[in-house]
Amino acid sequence: MAEASNTNNNNFQQFFADAKEYVKLQTDYLRIQSVEKLTILISTLLIIIVAVVLLAGALFYLFFTLAYALAPVVGGLAVSFGIITLFYLIIAILLLVFRNKWIVNPILNLLMKLFYEKSEEKEIANKDGNSD
């Protein structure tokens, strides 16, 4: 009887040690997953920021060139700069009106793909693997 109690005690201790190790491994896995996803998110944001800055610089010089090219046609630099300012205002208004469609939804889709769909796919794969 004492041997059965001792065996059960050893089995319980082994189970507890295994459960503790499992929790530690799952915690490490979640940390690694978080770092991976944050790395993808930050690198994507940096690429977008660099692209926007470069594009803004290029557009700045392009519109200056356009203003000087339009000056003789429209009657002066002031009028051509006014036309370009009006163009910028139209773009700003369009961005405000369509901000959900052009800005918010793509960011939301990116975050959903990054944080939700991958973990859902892994859960489905784990369920499929465990059902066999």
XYZ file of C-alpha atoms in Angstrom:
132
model
C 0.000 0.000 0.000
C 2.852 2.334 0.822
C 4.431 1.635 -2.566
C 1.210 2.576 -4.390
C 1.018 5.822 -2.417
C 4.683 6.560 -3.165
C 4.148 5.821 -6.893
C 1.095 8.079 -6.999
C 3.076 10.803 -5.242
C 5.921 10.474 -7.777
C 3.415 10.525 -10.662
C 1.809 13.662 -9.248
C 5.202 15.339 -8.807
C 6.153 14.400 -12.369
C 2.815 15.711 -13.657
C 3.291 18.967 -11.728
C 6.848 19.371 -13.082
C 5.653 18.654 -16.626
C 2.767 21.115 -16.279
C 5.132 23.770 -14.937
C 7.515 23.198 -17.867
C 4.586 23.337 -20.321
C 3.421 26.692 -18.928
C 6.992 28.017 -19.140
C 7.328 26.865 -22.752
C 3.953 28.367 -23.699
C 4.959 31.681 -22.096
C 8.221 31.677 -24.040
C 6.327 30.853 -27.225
C 3.923 33.761 -26.684
C 6.852 36.113 -26.095
C 8.550 34.987 -29.300
C 5.284 35.342 -31.234
C 4.794 38.848 -29.838
C 8.301 39.892 -30.805
C 7.825 38.484 -34.308
C 4.540 40.313 -34.822
C 5.844 43.574 -33.399
C 8.905 43.325 -35.643
C 6.700 42.884 -38.712
C 4.459 45.759 -37.614
C 7.307 48.169 -36.869
C 9.210 47.322 -40.059
C 6.037 47.810 -42.119
C 5.408 51.164 -40.452
C 9.012 52.271 -41.031
C 8.857 51.328 -44.707
C 5.592 53.242 -45.090
C 7.011 56.298 -43.286
C 10.155 56.343 -45.429
C 8.103 55.921 -48.601
C 5.736 58.734 -47.604
C 8.611 61.102 -46.776
C 10.361 60.372 -50.077
C 7.117 60.709 -52.001
C 6.311 63.990 -50.247
C 9.729 65.377 -51.170
C 9.319 64.303 -54.777
C 5.820 65.793 -54.972
C 7.057 69.044 -53.422
C 9.609 69.543 -56.191
C 7.198 68.277 -58.847
C 4.589 70.844 -57.839
C 7.196 73.605 -57.733
C 8.170 72.636 -61.273
C 4.514 72.592 -62.275
C 3.954 76.020 -60.705
C 6.812 77.546 -62.673
C 5.629 75.815 -65.853
C 2.053 77.065 -65.367
C 3.087 80.635 -64.555
C 3.256 81.890 -68.163
C 0.011 80.083 -69.064
C -2.175 81.315 -66.197
C -0.734 84.787 -65.791
C 1.865 84.593 -63.038
C 3.446 82.647 -60.241
C 0.850 83.673 -57.671
C -1.993 82.199 -59.724
C -0.097 78.975 -60.457
C 0.793 78.529 -56.772
C -2.878 79.207 -55.947
C -3.963 76.462 -58.353
C -1.548 74.012 -56.767
C -2.736 75.025 -53.281
C -6.296 74.379 -54.394
C -5.194 70.951 -55.647
C -3.653 70.188 -52.217
C -6.860 71.279 -50.475
C -8.928 68.990 -52.716
C -6.620 66.081 -51.847
C -6.919 66.898 -48.123
C -10.715 67.005 -48.333
C -10.779 63.686 -50.207
C -8.547 62.132 -47.530
C -10.889 63.358 -44.809
C -13.986 62.096 -46.589
C -12.538 58.693 -47.500
C -10.270 58.232 -44.452
C -12.043 55.049 -43.361
C -11.815 53.429 -46.786
C -8.273 54.583 -47.634
C -6.530 54.682 -44.251
C -8.411 53.058 -41.361
C -9.607 49.886 -43.119
C -6.214 48.973 -44.660
C -4.513 49.446 -41.285
C -7.216 47.396 -39.583
C -6.860 44.635 -42.197
C -3.076 44.598 -41.723
C -3.406 44.305 -37.954
C -6.098 41.643 -38.220
C -3.964 39.561 -40.585
C -0.940 40.024 -38.382
C -2.466 39.328 -34.976
C -5.621 37.297 -35.605
C -5.526 35.163 -38.739
C -2.137 33.583 -38.108
C -3.079 32.467 -34.604
C -6.453 31.223 -35.891
C -4.710 29.201 -38.621
C -2.378 27.676 -36.024
C -5.346 26.777 -33.809
C -7.043 25.075 -36.772
C -3.816 23.232 -37.618
C -3.469 22.132 -33.991
C -7.058 20.880 -33.926
C -6.536 19.005 -37.185
C -3.300 17.504 -35.900
C -4.880 16.408 -32.613
C -7.938 14.847 -34.248
C -5.860 12.228 -36.110
